[in-house]
Amino acid sequence: GHSRCSARLFVERFRWVPLCGEGAKETRLDTLRVLVVEDISVHRLILTEVLNDIDGVEVVGSASNGKIGLARVEQLRPDLITLDVEMPEMDGIEMLRRLQPAALELGVVMVSVHTARGAEATLQALELGALDFVTKPSGADLRANMDGLRAELKRIIDAYITHRLLRGMSGGKGERSEERRVGKECRSRW
């Protein structure tokens, strides 16, 4: 009947589109709001530019360390955080530890350099609930590195949005076991 038809939804990227019945007009979901937490100003600028180039993503703020980042999370209520591993005052791991109770509602992507310490910290961050990790752009060809970073962040963001939409449709059931499974898959990349 009518109610069953109006309950059917079609997910088109960031849009919920009731296929028929009451409310059949398209309504856009909010843009994915991102907070960039990074101590090096050039990297903050690069991450902000790369993220703002991804459709449906808006960088709503930035912070230069974890302590400021925690305050910005409370103030800005982002959907996703890019979080540098190594920062002064409060590093990314400590910030992630303090966010852990909210980790199921807040996506975190770790940003690290190619170092043994960065790799170890990234694995620790995945254990604490981070979604994934990306490496900071480096080298002579900055434009190519930015393009690679954009593609990697887009892949992670698309997966995160899909997960949120599916969790919303299922009423959030099974999310912890699914997140553990995803975390194990991320760790197996090492």
Tab-separated table of N, CA, C and O in Angstrom, residues 31-77:
chain	number	residue	atom	x	y	z
A	31	THR	N	25.716	18.554	4.352
A	31	THR	CA	27.059	18.340	3.864
A	31	THR	C	27.890	17.717	4.976
A	31	THR	O	27.703	18.017	6.143
A	32	LEU	N	28.823	16.852	4.612
A	32	LEU	CA	29.715	16.252	5.597
A	32	LEU	C	30.658	17.333	6.117
A	32	LEU	O	31.424	17.921	5.365
A	33	ARG	N	30.574	17.590	7.407
A	33	ARG	CA	31.343	18.666	8.048
A	33	ARG	C	32.636	18.092	8.615
A	33	ARG	O	32.602	17.143	9.396
A	34	VAL	N	33.772	18.677	8.217
A	34	VAL	CA	35.081	18.137	8.585
A	34	VAL	C	35.883	19.162	9.380
A	34	VAL	O	35.899	20.349	9.053
A	35	LEU	N	36.548	18.672	10.415
A	35	LEU	CA	37.497	19.460	11.209
A	35	LEU	C	38.890	18.924	10.912
A	35	LEU	O	39.124	17.721	10.980
A	36	VAL	N	39.828	19.822	10.578
A	36	VAL	CA	41.218	19.454	10.304
A	36	VAL	C	42.047	19.781	11.538
A	36	VAL	O	42.099	20.941	11.958
A	37	VAL	N	42.688	18.764	12.137
A	37	VAL	CA	43.546	18.964	13.303
A	37	VAL	C	44.967	18.602	12.881
A	37	VAL	O	45.289	17.430	12.671
A	38	GLU	N	45.799	19.625	12.749
A	38	GLU	CA	47.151	19.482	12.196
A	38	GLU	C	47.997	20.643	12.685
A	38	GLU	O	47.564	21.793	12.606
A	39	ASP	N	49.204	20.360	13.186
A	39	ASP	CA	50.036	21.430	13.741
A	39	ASP	C	50.796	22.234	12.698
A	39	ASP	O	51.091	23.401	12.923
A	40	ILE	N	51.099	21.669	11.553
A	40	ILE	CA	51.876	22.376	10.530
A	40	ILE	C	50.913	23.125	9.613
A	40	ILE	O	50.074	22.519	8.952
A	41	SER	N	51.058	24.446	9.581
A	41	SER	CA	50.093	25.286	8.856
A	41	SER	C	50.002	24.940	7.370
A	41	SER	O	48.909	24.952	6.810
A	42	VAL	N	51.113	24.606	6.727
A	42	VAL	CA	51.081	24.246	5.306
A	42	VAL	C	50.253	22.981	5.100
A	42	VAL	O	49.448	22.906	4.171
A	43	HIS	N	50.423	22.013	5.982
A	43	HIS	CA	49.628	20.781	5.867
A	43	HIS	C	48.152	21.040	6.155
A	43	HIS	O	47.285	20.418	5.531
A	44	ARG	N	47.864	21.945	7.097
A	44	ARG	CA	46.448	22.321	7.346
A	44	ARG	C	45.834	22.909	6.081
A	44	ARG	O	44.705	22.571	5.715
A	45	LEU	N	46.577	23.785	5.424
A	45	LEU	CA	46.079	24.405	4.185
A	45	LEU	C	45.868	23.369	3.086
A	45	LEU	O	44.856	23.396	2.376
A	46	ILE	N	46.832	22.459	2.937
A	46	ILE	CA	46.720	21.421	1.904
A	46	ILE	C	45.510	20.530	2.181
A	46	ILE	O	44.699	20.268	1.290
A	47	LEU	N	45.379	20.053	3.413
A	47	LEU	CA	44.237	19.199	3.762
A	47	LEU	C	42.912	19.930	3.544
A	47	LEU	O	41.952	19.353	3.019
A	48	THR	N	42.862	21.195	3.931
A	48	THR	CA	41.640	21.980	3.748
A	48	THR	C	41.289	22.113	2.275
A	48	THR	O	40.132	21.896	1.877
A	49	GLU	N	42.286	22.426	1.440
A	49	GLU	CA	42.034	22.566	0.000
A	49	GLU	C	41.577	21.242	-0.604
A	49	GLU	O	40.598	21.186	-1.350
A	50	VAL	N	42.275	20.163	-0.270
A	50	VAL	CA	41.940	18.850	-0.809
A	50	VAL	C	40.527	18.443	-0.391
A	50	VAL	O	39.731	17.982	-1.218
A	51	LEU	N	40.192	18.597	0.878
A	51	LEU	CA	38.868	18.210	1.369
A	51	LEU	C	37.760	19.070	0.763
A	51	LEU	O	36.704	18.552	0.381
A	52	ASN	N	37.988	20.368	0.671
A	52	ASN	CA	36.963	21.248	0.091
A	52	ASN	C	36.731	20.978	-1.392
A	52	ASN	O	35.693	21.353	-1.930
A	53	ASP	N	37.700	20.321	-2.069
A	53	ASP	CA	37.532	19.957	-3.476
A	53	ASP	C	36.659	18.716	-3.662
A	53	ASP	O	36.285	18.388	-4.771
A	54	ILE	N	36.351	18.002	-2.570
A	54	ILE	CA	35.528	16.797	-2.658
A	54	ILE	C	34.062	17.200	-2.535
A	54	ILE	O	33.680	17.871	-1.579
A	55	ASP	N	33.254	16.795	-3.511
A	55	ASP	CA	31.824	17.124	-3.500
A	55	ASP	C	31.169	16.663	-2.210
A	55	ASP	O	31.394	15.544	-1.745
A	56	GLY	N	30.339	17.527	-1.629
A	56	GLY	CA	29.594	17.181	-0.435
A	56	GLY	C	30.371	17.301	0.856
A	56	GLY	O	29.883	16.905	1.904
A	57	VAL	N	31.591	17.823	0.790
A	57	VAL	CA	32.440	17.966	1.970
A	57	VAL	C	32.723	19.440	2.209
A	57	VAL	O	33.006	20.180	1.269
A	58	GLU	N	32.650	19.852	3.463
A	58	GLU	CA	32.971	21.223	3.840
A	58	GLU	C	33.854	21.209	5.086
A	58	GLU	O	33.490	20.616	6.102
A	59	VAL	N	35.026	21.834	4.977
A	59	VAL	CA	35.878	21.992	6.153
A	59	VAL	C	35.290	23.145	6.961
A	59	VAL	O	35.203	24.264	6.484
A	60	VAL	N	34.885	22.830	8.199
A	60	VAL	CA	34.216	23.826	9.036
A	60	VAL	C	35.157	24.472	10.040
A	60	VAL	O	34.777	25.433	10.712
A	61	GLY	N	36.378	23.957	10.138
A	61	GLY	CA	37.333	24.547	11.062
A	61	GLY	C	38.624	23.765	11.093
A	61	GLY	O	38.747	22.714	10.463
A	62	SER	N	39.586	24.316	11.845
A	62	SER	CA	40.869	23.641	11.998
A	62	SER	C	41.411	23.927	13.392
A	62	SER	O	40.941	24.837	14.085
A	63	ALA	N	42.407	23.132	13.774
A	63	ALA	CA	43.059	23.293	15.067
A	63	ALA	C	44.520	22.886	14.914
A	63	ALA	O	44.834	22.001	14.123
A	64	SER	N	45.391	23.524	15.696
A	64	SER	CA	46.822	23.262	15.575
A	64	SER	C	47.343	22.226	16.563
A	64	SER	O	48.512	21.873	16.517
A	65	ASN	N	46.486	21.712	17.448
A	65	ASN	CA	46.872	20.607	18.330
A	65	ASN	C	45.608	19.948	18.882
A	65	ASN	O	44.494	20.442	18.689
A	66	GLY	N	45.807	18.841	19.584
A	66	GLY	CA	44.672	18.076	20.091
A	66	GLY	C	43.850	18.806	21.135
A	66	GLY	O	42.634	18.646	21.193
A	67	LYS	N	44.511	19.610	21.966
A	67	LYS	CA	43.786	20.347	23.000
A	67	LYS	C	42.788	21.325	22.363
A	67	LYS	O	41.616	21.375	22.741
A	68	ILE	N	43.255	22.071	21.387
A	68	ILE	CA	42.379	22.996	20.664
A	68	ILE	C	41.338	22.197	19.870
A	68	ILE	O	40.174	22.575	19.784
A	69	GLY	N	41.766	21.053	19.319
A	69	GLY	CA	40.863	20.201	18.556
A	69	GLY	C	39.671	19.729	19.366
A	69	GLY	O	38.540	19.719	18.870
A	70	LEU	N	39.907	19.335	20.622
A	70	LEU	CA	38.797	18.902	21.483
A	70	LEU	C	37.777	20.019	21.672
A	70	LEU	O	36.567	19.786	21.616
A	71	ALA	N	38.281	21.241	21.875
A	71	ALA	CA	37.376	22.389	22.039
A	71	ALA	C	36.592	22.639	20.751
A	71	ALA	O	35.395	22.937	20.791
A	72	ARG	N	37.251	22.493	19.606
A	72	ARG	CA	36.575	22.724	18.317
A	72	ARG	C	35.530	21.651	18.030
A	72	ARG	O	34.505	21.920	17.405
A	73	VAL	N	35.782	20.417	18.474
A	73	VAL	CA	34.786	19.358	18.290
A	73	VAL	C	33.510	19.730	19.027
A	73	VAL	O	32.406	19.616	18.491
A	74	GLU	N	33.660	20.199	20.268
A	74	GLU	CA	32.488	20.617	21.051
A	74	GLU	C	31.777	21.800	20.403
A	74	GLU	O	30.558	21.855	20.354
A	75	GLN	N	32.565	22.744	19.900
A	75	GLN	CA	32.017	23.975	19.319
A	75	GLN	C	31.381	23.741	17.954
A	75	GLN	O	30.287	24.235	17.675
A	76	LEU	N	32.048	22.986	17.072
A	76	LEU	CA	31.637	22.872	15.671
A	76	LEU	C	30.820	21.617	15.359
A	76	LEU	O	30.163	21.559	14.328
A	77	ARG	N	30.889	20.601	16.207
A	77	ARG	CA	30.170	19.345	15.996
A	77	ARG	C	30.380	18.782	14.585
A	77	ARG	O	29.416	18.558	13.833
